[in-house]
Tab-separated table of C-alpha atoms in Angstrom:
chain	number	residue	atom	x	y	z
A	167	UNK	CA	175.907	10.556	84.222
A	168	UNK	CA	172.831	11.445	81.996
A	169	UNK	CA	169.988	13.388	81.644
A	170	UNK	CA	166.916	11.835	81.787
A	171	UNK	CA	164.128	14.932	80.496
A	172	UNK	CA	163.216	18.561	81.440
A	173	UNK	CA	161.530	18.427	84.471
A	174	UNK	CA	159.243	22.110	83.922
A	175	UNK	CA	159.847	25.156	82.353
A	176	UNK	CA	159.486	28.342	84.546
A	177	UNK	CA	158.104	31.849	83.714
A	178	UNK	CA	157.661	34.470	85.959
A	179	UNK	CA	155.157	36.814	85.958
A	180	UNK	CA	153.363	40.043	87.281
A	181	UNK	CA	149.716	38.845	87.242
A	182	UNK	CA	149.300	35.085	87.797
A	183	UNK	CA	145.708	35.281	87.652
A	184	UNK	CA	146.168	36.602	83.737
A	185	UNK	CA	148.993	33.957	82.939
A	186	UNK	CA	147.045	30.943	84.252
A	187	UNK	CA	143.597	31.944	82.483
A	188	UNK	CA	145.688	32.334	79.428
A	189	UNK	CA	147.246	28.606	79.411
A	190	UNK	CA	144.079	27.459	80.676
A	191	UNK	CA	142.146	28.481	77.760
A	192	UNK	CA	145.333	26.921	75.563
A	193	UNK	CA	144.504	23.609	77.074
A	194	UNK	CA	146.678	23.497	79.953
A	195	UNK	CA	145.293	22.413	83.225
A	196	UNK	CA	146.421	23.402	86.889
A	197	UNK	CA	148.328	20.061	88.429
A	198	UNK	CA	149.116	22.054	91.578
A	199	UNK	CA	148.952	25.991	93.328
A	200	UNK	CA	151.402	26.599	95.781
A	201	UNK	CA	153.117	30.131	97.951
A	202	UNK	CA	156.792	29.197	98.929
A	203	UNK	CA	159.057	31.783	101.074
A	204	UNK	CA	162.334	31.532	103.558
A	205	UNK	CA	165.713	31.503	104.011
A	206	UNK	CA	166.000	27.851	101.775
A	207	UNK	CA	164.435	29.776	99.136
A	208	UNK	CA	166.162	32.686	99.183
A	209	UNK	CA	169.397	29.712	98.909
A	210	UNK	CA	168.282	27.753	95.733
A	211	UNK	CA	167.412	31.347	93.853
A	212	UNK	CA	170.280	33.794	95.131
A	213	UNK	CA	167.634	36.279	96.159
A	214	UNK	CA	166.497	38.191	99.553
A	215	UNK	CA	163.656	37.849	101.144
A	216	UNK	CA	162.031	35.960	98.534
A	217	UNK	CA	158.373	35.083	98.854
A	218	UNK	CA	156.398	33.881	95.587
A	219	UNK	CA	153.408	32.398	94.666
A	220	UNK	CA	153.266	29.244	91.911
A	221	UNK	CA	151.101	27.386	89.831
A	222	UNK	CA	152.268	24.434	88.634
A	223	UNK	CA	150.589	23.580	85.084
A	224	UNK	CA	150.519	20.456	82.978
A	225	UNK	CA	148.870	19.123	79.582
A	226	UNK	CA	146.466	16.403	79.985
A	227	UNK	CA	148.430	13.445	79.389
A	228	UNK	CA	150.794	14.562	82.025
A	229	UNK	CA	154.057	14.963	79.138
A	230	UNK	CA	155.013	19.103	79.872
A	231	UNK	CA	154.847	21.085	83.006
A	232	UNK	CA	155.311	24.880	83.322
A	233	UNK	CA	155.393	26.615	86.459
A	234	UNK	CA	153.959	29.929	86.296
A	235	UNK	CA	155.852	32.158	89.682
A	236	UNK	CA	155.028	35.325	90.721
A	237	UNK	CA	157.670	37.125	92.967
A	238	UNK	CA	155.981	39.589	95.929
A	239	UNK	CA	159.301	39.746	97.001
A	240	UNK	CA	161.999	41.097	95.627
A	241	UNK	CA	160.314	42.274	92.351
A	242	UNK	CA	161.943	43.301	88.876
A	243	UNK	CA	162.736	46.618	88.923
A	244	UNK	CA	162.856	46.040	84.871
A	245	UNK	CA	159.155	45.840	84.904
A	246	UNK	CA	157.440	43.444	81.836
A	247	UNK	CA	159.857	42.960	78.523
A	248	UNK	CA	158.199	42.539	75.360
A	249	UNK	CA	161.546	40.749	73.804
A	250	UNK	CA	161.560	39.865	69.639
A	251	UNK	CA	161.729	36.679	68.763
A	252	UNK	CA	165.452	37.375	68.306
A	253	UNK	CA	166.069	38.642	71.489
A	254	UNK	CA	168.980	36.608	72.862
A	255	UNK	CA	168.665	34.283	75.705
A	256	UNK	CA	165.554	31.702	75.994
A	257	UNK	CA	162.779	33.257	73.783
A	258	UNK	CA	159.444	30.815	73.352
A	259	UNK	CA	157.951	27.606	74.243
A	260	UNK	CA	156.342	25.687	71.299
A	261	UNK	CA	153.361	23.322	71.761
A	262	UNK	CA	152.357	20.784	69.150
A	263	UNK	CA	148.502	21.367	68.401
A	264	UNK	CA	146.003	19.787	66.700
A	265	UNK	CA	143.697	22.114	64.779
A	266	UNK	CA	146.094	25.472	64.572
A	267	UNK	CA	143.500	27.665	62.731
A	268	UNK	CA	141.108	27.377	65.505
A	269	UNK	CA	143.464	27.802	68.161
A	270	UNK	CA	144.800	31.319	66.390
A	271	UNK	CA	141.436	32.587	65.444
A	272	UNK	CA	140.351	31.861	69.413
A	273	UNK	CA	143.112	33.442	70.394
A	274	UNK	CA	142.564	36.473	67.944
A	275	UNK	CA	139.070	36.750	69.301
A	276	UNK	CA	140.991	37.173	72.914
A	277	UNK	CA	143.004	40.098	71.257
A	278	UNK	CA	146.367	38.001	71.628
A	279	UNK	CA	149.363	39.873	69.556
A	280	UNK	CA	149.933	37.051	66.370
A	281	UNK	CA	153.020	37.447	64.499
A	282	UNK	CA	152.162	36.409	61.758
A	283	UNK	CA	149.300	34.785	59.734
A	284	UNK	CA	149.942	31.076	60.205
A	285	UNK	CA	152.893	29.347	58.360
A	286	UNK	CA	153.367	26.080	56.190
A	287	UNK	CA	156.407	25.100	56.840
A	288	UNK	CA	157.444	22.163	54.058
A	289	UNK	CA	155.180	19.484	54.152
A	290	UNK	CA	155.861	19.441	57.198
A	291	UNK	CA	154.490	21.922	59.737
A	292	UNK	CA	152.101	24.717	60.008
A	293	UNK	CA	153.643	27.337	62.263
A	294	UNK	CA	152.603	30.315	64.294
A	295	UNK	CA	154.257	32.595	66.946
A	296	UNK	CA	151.769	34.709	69.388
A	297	UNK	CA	152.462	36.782	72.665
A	298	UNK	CA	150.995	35.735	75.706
A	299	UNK	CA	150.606	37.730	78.866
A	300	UNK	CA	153.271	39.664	79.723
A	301	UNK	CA	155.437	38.853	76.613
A	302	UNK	CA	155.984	35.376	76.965
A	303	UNK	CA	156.355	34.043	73.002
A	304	UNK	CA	154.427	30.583	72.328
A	305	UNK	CA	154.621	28.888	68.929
A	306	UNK	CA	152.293	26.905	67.790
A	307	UNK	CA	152.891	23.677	65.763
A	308	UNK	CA	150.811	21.404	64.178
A	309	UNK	CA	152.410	18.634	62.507
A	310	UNK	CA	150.862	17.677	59.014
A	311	UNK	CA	149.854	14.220	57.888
């Protein structure tokens, strides 16, 4: 028995218009849009009456996928969580970039929530954590030469 790589990473979301314009502009690009619903669904997730609506996205050379859902049905009476980024439980993605500055100041210019100026980490890394839509926590990392 083995593992053999993480398949996608999911994150749900109130407005999937919002969420997908956001990873668009990061670079990301739509690999597939689709609505699922019924009583298989509402199986696999331990919900009722589930009925959502995904967009599967991917980076260009086809290495990540994350599948943005949005649930019509039941929705989170919780409403959006802005969590810390030491709020238990799974916190942030982190992409590798190339070019970090530009990416930050582009997303400044967007009014994106940065938590910080950017980082040097070592020799090693330059490092950056920013909010996305609805609280989802990205950090950026570009690896220095």
């Amino acid at each position: 028995m083995k593992i053999n790589r993480i398949d996608h990473v999911s994150i749900n979301v109130n407005d999937l218009s919002a969420a997908k314009a956001f990873f668009l502009d990061l670079g990301l690009e739509v690999q597939a849009e689709w609505e699922l619903d019924g009583v298989l669904l509402d199986k696999i997730v331990g919900l009722n009456n589930v009925k959502t609506a995904c967009v599967g996205m991917g980076m260009p050379d086809g290495q990540a996928w994350i599948e943005l859902v949005k649930f019509y049905t039941p929705a989170d009476k919780n409403g959006i969580q802005e969590p810390l980024a030491n709020t238990l439980g799974i916190r942030h993605i982190c992409f590798a970039v190339e070019d970090i500055e530009a990416i930050v100041a582009k997303l400044k210019k967007k009014g994106t929530e940065i938590f910080s100026e950017i980082q040097q980490y070592e020799d090693s890394y330059k490092l950056c954590y920013v909010r996305g839509p609805e609280g989802i926590i990205l950090e950026l990392a570009e690896k220095i030469s």
